[in-house]
PDB file of C-alpha atoms in Angstrom:
ATOM      1  CA  MET A   1      10.873 -13.738  26.707  1.00 42.00           C
ATOM      2  CA  ASP A   2      11.792 -13.239  23.071  1.00 45.00           C
ATOM      3  CA  LEU A   3       9.714 -16.003  20.275  1.00 42.00           C
ATOM      4  CA  VAL A   4      11.009 -17.303  17.418  1.00 41.00           C
ATOM      5  CA  GLN A   5       9.189 -19.615  15.182  1.00 41.00           C
ATOM      6  CA  ALA A   6      11.436 -21.944  13.141  1.00 39.00           C
ATOM      7  CA  ASP A   7      10.968 -22.000   9.680  1.00 42.00           C
ATOM      8  CA  PHE A   8       9.236 -25.403   8.986  1.00 39.00           C
ATOM      9  CA  VAL A   9       7.638 -26.192   5.602  1.00 41.00           C
ATOM     10  CA  GLY A  10       4.242 -24.909   6.005  1.00 53.00           C
ATOM     11  CA  ASN A  11       4.487 -22.754   9.441  1.00 69.00           C
ATOM     12  CA  ALA A  12       5.024 -19.143   9.417  1.00 79.00           C
ATOM     13  CA  ARG A  13       8.054 -17.412  11.207  1.00 91.00           C
ATOM     14  CA  VAL A  14       6.559 -15.793  13.838  1.00 94.00           C
ATOM     15  CA  TYR A  15       8.454 -12.994  15.995  1.00 95.00           C
ATOM     16  CA  SER A  16       7.727 -11.154  18.575  1.00 92.00           C
ATOM     17  CA  ASP A  17       8.885  -9.032  21.797  1.00 89.00           C
ATOM     18  CA  GLU A  18      12.356  -7.794  21.066  1.00 91.00           C
ATOM     19  CA  SER A  19      12.801 -10.079  18.299  1.00 94.00           C
ATOM     20  CA  SER A  20       9.844  -8.149  16.421  1.00 95.00           C
ATOM     21  CA  ASN A  21      10.767  -4.998  17.165  1.00 95.00           C
ATOM     22  CA  ARG A  22      14.561  -5.663  15.549  1.00 95.00           C
ATOM     23  CA  GLU A  23      13.266  -7.444  12.586  1.00 95.00           C
ATOM     24  CA  PHE A  24      11.389  -4.948  11.998  1.00 96.00           C
ATOM     25  CA  GLU A  25      13.706  -2.703  11.933  1.00 96.00           C
ATOM     26  CA  ARG A  26      15.415  -4.935  10.130  1.00 94.00           C
ATOM     27  CA  ILE A  27      13.386  -5.092   6.967  1.00 94.00           C
ATOM     28  CA  PHE A  28      11.711  -1.804   6.660  1.00 95.00           C
ATOM     29  CA  GLY A  29      13.907   0.049   7.658  1.00 94.00           C
ATOM     30  CA  PHE A  30      12.599   2.337  10.488  1.00 95.00           C
ATOM     31  CA  PRO A  31      11.532   1.260  13.761  1.00 95.00           C
ATOM     32  CA  PRO A  32       8.305   0.094  14.365  1.00 96.00           C
ATOM     33  CA  GLN A  33       7.353   2.734  17.049  1.00 95.00           C
ATOM     34  CA  LEU A  34       6.075   4.596  14.014  1.00 95.00           C
ATOM     35  CA  ILE A  35       3.616   1.928  13.214  1.00 95.00           C
ATOM     36  CA  ARG A  36       2.607   1.700  16.717  1.00 95.00           C
ATOM     37  CA  ASP A  37       1.914   6.022  16.762  1.00 94.00           C
ATOM     38  CA  ALA A  38      -0.077   5.735  14.289  1.00 94.00           C
ATOM     39  CA  VAL A  39      -2.265   3.304  15.570  1.00 94.00           C
ATOM     40  CA  ARG A  40      -2.413   4.781  18.506  1.00 93.00           C
ATOM     41  CA  MET A  41      -3.438   8.381  16.580  1.00 91.00           C
ATOM     42  CA  ALA A  42      -6.199   6.147  14.426  1.00 90.00           C
ATOM     43  CA  LEU A  43      -7.290   4.595  17.583  1.00 89.00           C
ATOM     44  CA  ARG A  44      -7.788   8.311  19.630  1.00 87.00           C
ATOM     45  CA  SER A  45     -10.015   9.872  16.287  1.00 84.00           C
ATOM     46  CA  TYR A  46     -11.900   6.416  16.733  1.00 82.00           C
ATOM     47  CA  MET A  47     -12.539   6.955  20.742  1.00 82.00           C
ATOM     48  CA  GLU A  48     -13.887  10.425  20.151  1.00 78.00           C
ATOM     49  CA  SER A  49     -16.239   9.642  17.528  1.00 71.00           C
ATOM     50  CA  ASP A  50     -19.529   8.301  17.569  1.00 57.00           C
ATOM     51  CA  ASP A  51     -19.424   4.586  19.415  1.00 50.00           C
ATOM     52  CA  ILE A  52     -22.556   3.019  17.945  1.00 47.00           C
ATOM     53  CA  HIS A  53     -21.620   2.320  14.212  1.00 47.00           C
ATOM     54  CA  THR A  54     -20.438  -0.577  14.002  1.00 44.00           C
ATOM     55  CA  GLN A  55     -16.134  -1.622  12.828  1.00 45.00           C
ATOM     56  CA  LEU A  56     -16.916  -1.512   9.155  1.00 45.00           C
ATOM     57  CA  SER A  57     -19.014   2.053   9.289  1.00 49.00           C
ATOM     58  CA  GLY A  58     -18.719   5.365  11.231  1.00 55.00           C
ATOM     59  CA  PRO A  59     -15.904   5.656  13.800  1.00 55.00           C
ATOM     60  CA  GLY A  60     -14.660   1.981  12.196  1.00 65.00           C
ATOM     61  CA  SER A  61     -13.928   3.802   8.900  1.00 81.00           C
ATOM     62  CA  ASN A  62     -12.217   6.287  10.593  1.00 82.00           C
ATOM     63  CA  LEU A  63     -10.400   4.419  12.764  1.00 87.00           C
ATOM     64  CA  TYR A  64      -8.851   2.505   8.959  1.00 88.00           C
ATOM     65  CA  HIS A  65      -8.302   5.915   7.274  1.00 86.00           C
ATOM     66  CA  THR A  66      -6.557   7.490  10.004  1.00 89.00           C
ATOM     67  CA  LEU A  67      -4.157   5.034  10.556  1.00 91.00           C
ATOM     68  CA  VAL A  68      -3.365   5.082   6.783  1.00 90.00           C
ATOM     69  CA  GLU A  69      -2.902   8.558   6.755  1.00 89.00           C
ATOM     70  CA  GLN A  70      -0.686   8.682   9.427  1.00 91.00           C
ATOM     71  CA  VAL A  71       1.472   5.602   8.364  1.00 92.00           C
ATOM     72  CA  ARG A  72       1.454   7.476   4.631  1.00 87.00           C
ATOM     73  CA  ALA A  73       2.552  10.853   6.143  1.00 88.00           C
ATOM     74  CA  ALA A  74       5.013   9.382   8.795  1.00 90.00           C
ATOM     75  CA  LEU A  75       6.654   7.644   5.576  1.00 89.00           C
ATOM     76  CA  ASP A  76       6.456  10.498   3.376  1.00 85.00           C
ATOM     77  CA  GLU A  77       9.285  12.055   5.526  1.00 89.00           C
ATOM     78  CA  ASN A  78      11.991   8.784   4.908  1.00 91.00           C
ATOM     79  CA  ASP A  79      13.885   9.486   1.330  1.00 90.00           C
ATOM     80  CA  ALA A  80      13.614   5.788   0.937  1.00 91.00           C
ATOM     81  CA  TRP A  81      10.334   5.361   0.815  1.00 91.00           C
ATOM     82  CA  THR A  82       7.051   7.129  -0.473  1.00 86.00           C
ATOM     83  CA  ALA A  83       3.095   7.313  -0.236  1.00 79.00           C
ATOM     84  CA  ASN A  84       1.304   5.622  -3.279  1.00 65.00           C
ATOM     85  CA  ARG A  85      -1.261   7.654  -4.370  1.00 59.00           C
ATOM     86  CA  SER A  86      -1.617   6.575  -7.536  1.00 57.00           C
ATOM     87  CA  VAL A  87      -4.463   5.005  -9.499  1.00 45.00           C
ATOM     88  CA  ASP A  88      -4.790   2.000  -7.833  1.00 46.00           C
ATOM     89  CA  ASN A  89      -4.651   3.589  -4.353  1.00 47.00           C
ATOM     90  CA  HIS A  90      -8.018   4.565  -4.307  1.00 50.00           C
ATOM     91  CA  THR A  91      -8.961   1.324  -3.183  1.00 56.00           C
ATOM     92  CA  ALA A  92      -5.879  -0.746  -2.193  1.00 65.00           C
ATOM     93  CA  PRO A  93      -4.171   2.319   0.077  1.00 77.00           C
ATOM     94  CA  ARG A  94       0.193   1.855  -0.516  1.00 83.00           C
ATOM     95  CA  ALA A  95       3.414   2.703   0.761  1.00 88.00           C
ATOM     96  CA  TYR A  96       6.424   1.407  -1.122  1.00 86.00           C
ATOM     97  CA  ARG A  97       9.976   1.611  -0.955  1.00 88.00           C
ATOM     98  CA  ARG A  98      12.662   2.202  -3.727  1.00 84.00           C
ATOM     99  CA  ASP A  99      13.439  -1.561  -4.003  1.00 83.00           C
ATOM    100  CA  GLY A 100       9.995  -2.192  -4.429  1.00 80.00           C
ATOM    101  CA  LEU A 101       9.372  -3.458  -0.553  1.00 88.00           C
ATOM    102  CA  GLY A 102       5.386  -2.196  -0.232  1.00 89.00           C
ATOM    103  CA  LEU A 103       2.877  -2.171   3.550  1.00 91.00           C
ATOM    104  CA  THR A 104      -0.744  -2.563   2.460  1.00 91.00           C
ATOM    105  CA  PHE A 105      -3.182  -2.694   4.895  1.00 92.00           C
ATOM    106  CA  ALA A 106      -6.130  -5.031   5.895  1.00 93.00           C
ATOM    107  CA  GLN A 107      -8.710  -5.100   8.637  1.00 94.00           C
ATOM    108  CA  GLY A 108      -8.026  -8.338  11.153  1.00 95.00           C
ATOM    109  CA  THR A 109      -9.974 -10.908  13.354  1.00 96.00           C
ATOM    110  CA  ASN A 110      -9.468 -12.014  16.549  1.00 94.00           C
ATOM    111  CA  SER A 111      -6.468 -13.984  15.417  1.00 95.00           C
ATOM    112  CA  THR A 112      -4.572 -10.573  14.669  1.00 97.00           C
ATOM    113  CA  GLY A 113      -1.658 -10.279  17.019  1.00 95.00           C
ATOM    114  CA  ASN A 114      -2.157 -14.134  18.381  1.00 94.00           C
ATOM    115  CA  ILE A 115       0.743 -16.206  18.276  1.00 91.00           C
ATOM    116  CA  ARG A 116      -1.417 -19.048  19.097  1.00 91.00           C
ATOM    117  CA  GLU A 117      -3.685 -18.430  16.309  1.00 93.00           C
ATOM    118  CA  GLU A 118      -3.742 -18.962  12.398  1.00 94.00           C
ATOM    119  CA  LEU A 119      -3.733 -15.862  11.168  1.00 96.00           C
ATOM    120  CA  HIS A 120      -7.044 -14.725   8.864  1.00 96.00           C
ATOM    121  CA  LEU A 121      -7.794 -10.844   7.796  1.00 96.00           C
ATOM    122  CA  LYS A 122     -11.791 -10.126   7.898  1.00 94.00           C
ATOM    123  CA  LYS A 123     -12.523  -9.653   4.461  1.00 92.00           C
ATOM    124  CA  ARG A 124     -10.877 -11.237   0.660  1.00 92.00           C
ATOM    125  CA  VAL A 125      -8.374  -9.060  -0.499  1.00 90.00           C
ATOM    126  CA  GLY A 126      -8.827  -7.181  -4.078  1.00 85.00           C
ATOM    127  CA  SER A 127      -8.234  -7.846  -7.061  1.00 81.00           C
ATOM    128  CA  VAL A 128      -5.084  -5.186  -7.645  1.00 78.00           C
ATOM    129  CA  THR A 129      -3.290  -7.270  -4.622  1.00 84.00           C
ATOM    130  CA  ILE A 130      -4.356 -10.728  -5.844  1.00 83.00           C
ATOM    131  CA  VAL A 131      -1.947  -9.901  -9.053  1.00 78.00           C
ATOM    132  CA  GLU A 132       0.740  -7.981  -6.426  1.00 79.00           C
ATOM    133  CA  LEU A 133       0.715 -11.849  -4.816  1.00 83.00           C
ATOM    134  CA  GLN A 134       0.287 -13.624  -7.459  1.00 77.00           C
ATOM    135  CA  ARG A 135       3.187 -12.428  -9.714  1.00 70.00           C
ATOM    136  CA  ALA A 136       5.457 -12.083  -6.757  1.00 62.00           C
ATOM    137  CA  GLY A 137       4.810 -16.059  -5.952  1.00 56.00           C
ATOM    138  CA  GLY A 138       5.546 -16.516 -10.387  1.00 48.00           C
ATOM    139  CA  THR A 139       1.612 -17.225 -11.041  1.00 49.00           C
ATOM    140  CA  GLN A 140      -0.015 -15.222 -13.781  1.00 49.00           C
ATOM    141  CA  GLN A 141      -3.576 -16.260 -13.548  1.00 49.00           C
ATOM    142  CA  VAL A 142      -5.639 -12.608 -13.125  1.00 46.00           C
ATOM    143  CA  GLU A 143      -5.531  -9.764 -15.023  1.00 50.00           C
ATOM    144  CA  LEU A 144      -6.770  -6.804 -14.501  1.00 46.00           C
ATOM    145  CA  ALA A 145      -8.948  -5.000 -17.429  1.00 49.00           C
ATOM    146  CA  PHE A 146      -6.828  -1.835 -16.444  1.00 49.00           C
ATOM    147  CA  ASP A 147      -3.689  -0.998 -18.690  1.00 55.00           C
ATOM    148  CA  ASP A 148      -2.118   1.458 -16.436  1.00 53.00           C
ATOM    149  CA  VAL A 149      -3.116  -0.442 -13.051  1.00 49.00           C
ATOM    150  CA  GLU A 150      -1.364  -4.005 -14.118  1.00 52.00           C
ATOM    151  CA  LYS A 151       1.777  -1.551 -15.637  1.00 54.00           C
ATOM    152  CA  GLU A 152       2.091  -0.039 -12.846  1.00 52.00           C
ATOM    153  CA  ILE A 153       2.288  -3.403 -11.313  1.00 47.00           C
ATOM    154  CA  LEU A 154       4.722  -5.418 -14.167  1.00 50.00           C
ATOM    155  CA  ALA A 155       7.514  -2.260 -13.317  1.00 50.00           C
ATOM    156  CA  ARG A 156       8.397  -2.437  -9.615  1.00 49.00           C
ATOM    157  CA  PRO A 157       9.466  -5.657  -7.828  1.00 45.00           C
ATOM    158  CA  GLN A 158       7.332  -6.941  -4.815  1.00 59.00           C
ATOM    159  CA  THR A 159       7.425  -8.135  -1.858  1.00 86.00           C
ATOM    160  CA  LEU A 160       3.949  -7.143  -0.307  1.00 90.00           C
ATOM    161  CA  TRP A 161       3.189  -7.001   3.237  1.00 94.00           C
ATOM    162  CA  PHE A 162       0.506  -6.565   5.421  1.00 96.00           C
ATOM    163  CA  LEU A 163      -0.283  -3.935   8.374  1.00 96.00           C
ATOM    164  CA  VAL A 164      -2.791  -6.308  10.039  1.00 97.00           C
ATOM    165  CA  TYR A 165      -5.067  -4.419  12.629  1.00 96.00           C
ATOM    166  CA  CYS A 166      -8.014  -6.143  14.603  1.00 95.00           C
ATOM    167  CA  ARG A 167      -9.478  -3.183  17.222  1.00 92.00           C
ATOM    168  CA  ASP A 168     -11.164  -4.635  20.275  1.00 91.00           C
ATOM    169  CA  GLY A 169     -12.580  -2.242  22.215  1.00 88.00           C
ATOM    170  CA  ASN A 170     -10.128   0.244  23.136  1.00 89.00           C
ATOM    171  CA  THR A 171      -7.274  -1.457  22.354  1.00 93.00           C
ATOM    172  CA  VAL A 172      -5.525  -2.220  18.915  1.00 95.00           C
ATOM    173  CA  HIS A 173      -3.851  -6.051  18.096  1.00 96.00           C
ATOM    174  CA  LEU A 174      -1.431  -5.170  15.998  1.00 97.00           C
ATOM    175  CA  GLU A 175       1.480  -7.396  13.409  1.00 97.00           C
ATOM    176  CA  VAL A 176       3.117  -6.683   9.895  1.00 97.00           C
ATOM    177  CA  SER A 177       3.054 -10.046   7.719  1.00 96.00           C
ATOM    178  CA  LEU A 178       4.083 -11.484   4.729  1.00 94.00           C
ATOM    179  CA  PRO A 179       1.338 -13.888   2.876  1.00 93.00           C
ATOM    180  CA  SER A 180       2.804 -16.431   0.736  1.00 89.00           C
ATOM    181  CA  GLY A 181       0.298 -15.701  -1.942  1.00 86.00           C
ATOM    182  CA  ALA A 182      -3.479 -15.824  -2.398  1.00 88.00           C
ATOM    183  CA  THR A 183      -5.834 -17.247  -4.609  1.00 89.00           C
ATOM    184  CA  ASP A 184      -7.875 -16.156  -7.956  1.00 87.00           C
ATOM    185  CA  ASP A 185     -10.965 -15.066  -5.748  1.00 90.00           C
ATOM    186  CA  GLY A 186      -8.577 -13.257  -3.103  1.00 91.00           C
ATOM    187  CA  LYS A 187      -8.280 -15.310  -0.196  1.00 93.00           C
ATOM    188  CA  ILE A 188      -4.844 -15.367   1.543  1.00 94.00           C
ATOM    189  CA  THR A 189      -3.128 -18.621   1.224  1.00 90.00           C
ATOM    190  CA  GLY A 190      -1.288 -18.482   3.770  1.00 92.00           C
ATOM    191  CA  TRP A 191       1.681 -16.592   5.783  1.00 94.00           C
ATOM    192  CA  ASP A 192       5.441 -16.973   5.735  1.00 93.00           C
ATOM    193  CA  LYS A 193       6.078 -14.311   8.482  1.00 94.00           C
ATOM    194  CA  ARG A 194       4.656 -12.798  11.086  1.00 96.00           C
ATOM    195  CA  ILE A 195       5.986 -10.191  13.274  1.00 97.00           C
ATOM    196  CA  VAL A 196       3.623  -9.410  15.864  1.00 97.00           C
ATOM    197  CA  LEU A 197       3.583  -5.787  17.330  1.00 96.00           C
ATOM    198  CA  GLY A 198       1.962  -6.443  20.335  1.00 94.00           C
ATOM    199  CA  ASP A 199      -1.266  -4.515  21.623  1.00 95.00           C
ATOM    200  CA  VAL A 200      -1.775  -0.386  21.718  1.00 94.00           C
ATOM    201  CA  SER A 201      -4.152   1.430  23.898  1.00 90.00           C
ATOM    202  CA  MET A 202      -4.423   4.891  24.914  1.00 74.00           C
ATOM    203  CA  THR A 203      -2.895   3.972  28.164  1.00 70.00           C
ATOM    204  CA  ASP A 204      -0.286   1.845  26.987  1.00 54.00           C
ATOM    205  CA  VAL A 205       3.148   2.416  24.499  1.00 41.00           C
ATOM    206  CA  ALA A 206       2.672  -1.706  23.714  1.00 44.00           C
ATOM    207  CA  VAL A 207       1.283  -4.432  25.013  1.00 49.00           C
ATOM    208  CA  GLU A 208       2.916  -7.358  24.828  1.00 48.00           C
ATOM    209  CA  GLU A 209       1.653 -10.050  22.218  1.00 53.00           C
ATOM    210  CA  ARG A 210      -1.706 -11.926  23.261  1.00 59.00           C
ATOM    211  CA  THR A 211      -0.613 -15.523  23.748  1.00 58.00           C
ATOM    212  CA  ASP A 212      -4.068 -16.450  25.057  1.00 55.00           C
ATOM    213  CA  GLU A 213      -5.319 -19.696  22.885  1.00 50.00           C
ATOM    214  CA  ARG A 214      -8.797 -18.431  22.766  1.00 46.00           C
ATOM    215  CA  GLY A 215     -10.359 -18.433  18.997  1.00 45.00           C
ATOM    216  CA  GLU A 216     -13.398 -16.127  18.256  1.00 44.00           C
ATOM    217  CA  ASP A 217     -15.334 -18.693  19.324  1.00 46.00           C
ATOM    218  CA  GLY A 218     -14.190 -19.397  22.297  1.00 44.00           C
ATOM    219  CA  GLU A 219     -12.493 -23.011  21.307  1.00 43.00           C
ATOM    220  CA  VAL A 220      -9.218 -23.744  21.758  1.00 38.00           C
ATOM    221  CA  GLY A 221      -6.811 -21.860  19.492  1.00 35.00           C
ATOM    222  CA  VAL A 222      -4.717 -23.665  16.628  1.00 35.00           C
ATOM    223  CA  SER A 223      -1.285 -24.183  15.633  1.00 34.00           C
ATOM    224  CA  ILE A 224      -0.001 -21.064  12.534  1.00 36.00           C
ATOM    225  CA  SER A 225       0.045 -22.850   9.351  1.00 35.00           C
ATOM    226  CA  ALA A 226      -0.341 -22.108   6.243  1.00 33.00           C
ATOM    227  CA  ARG A 227      -3.829 -23.689   4.975  1.00 31.00           C
TER     228      ARG A 227
END
C-alpha cells in the first residue's frame, strides 16, 4: 500500500512504495532504479573489501566513493544533468540539473528509510552545504572565505536534495530527501520531503522500506517532524 503523508505544518511529506517511484521521477526526470543500481554496485564493492574496518574507513569509505562515482557517471549520460567536479566538489560531491536542482550525498543513521522515524544524518553538513541551504531558504548568515566557491553558489538557483544511505550488514537503507534548512554549525533543521527508495541488497532488486518502530537504541520510534 502506498503511503503519502499529508503536508501538515512541521511534518515532512513522506513517499513510499509506488508513490515514491512516481514522485522521484516527477522531480528528478529519471527513474529511481538508476540510484538503486548505483547503490547495488557500491555494495558489491564494499562486500569484496576487507570487512574488519568500520563504516568510516576502509570498506565504508569505498562504499561511499563508489556510490558517488556510480551516480555521477550515470547522470553524466543524461543531457539534463551534469556531475559537478568544480572547486567545491572535493569535499561536497554534487550533481546538478540545468535548472539548478542539486543532488548531494550523505550517510544517515538507522532512521534512514524508516518511515516511522525522524531522519538524521550521521555527520553535520559542511560549510558549502550550509551556505547552499541557507541561501535557498532566504537566509545569508554564513560567509565563505573562498570567493570562487561563493560565486559559484550565488550563480545557480538551488534546490539541494540529499541522497541518504545507511549500510546495515549487507543491506543499504536508502532515501532521497529535501532538507528545510541548516544551522550555522551544520545541523539539518528538518525535512520538507522524504522519498523512501527502500532497501537494496545483493539478492533483492529493492525491498520495501522498513515500517518497524525501533530506534537505534531499541526504543519506540517517534513521528517524522521537523525540530
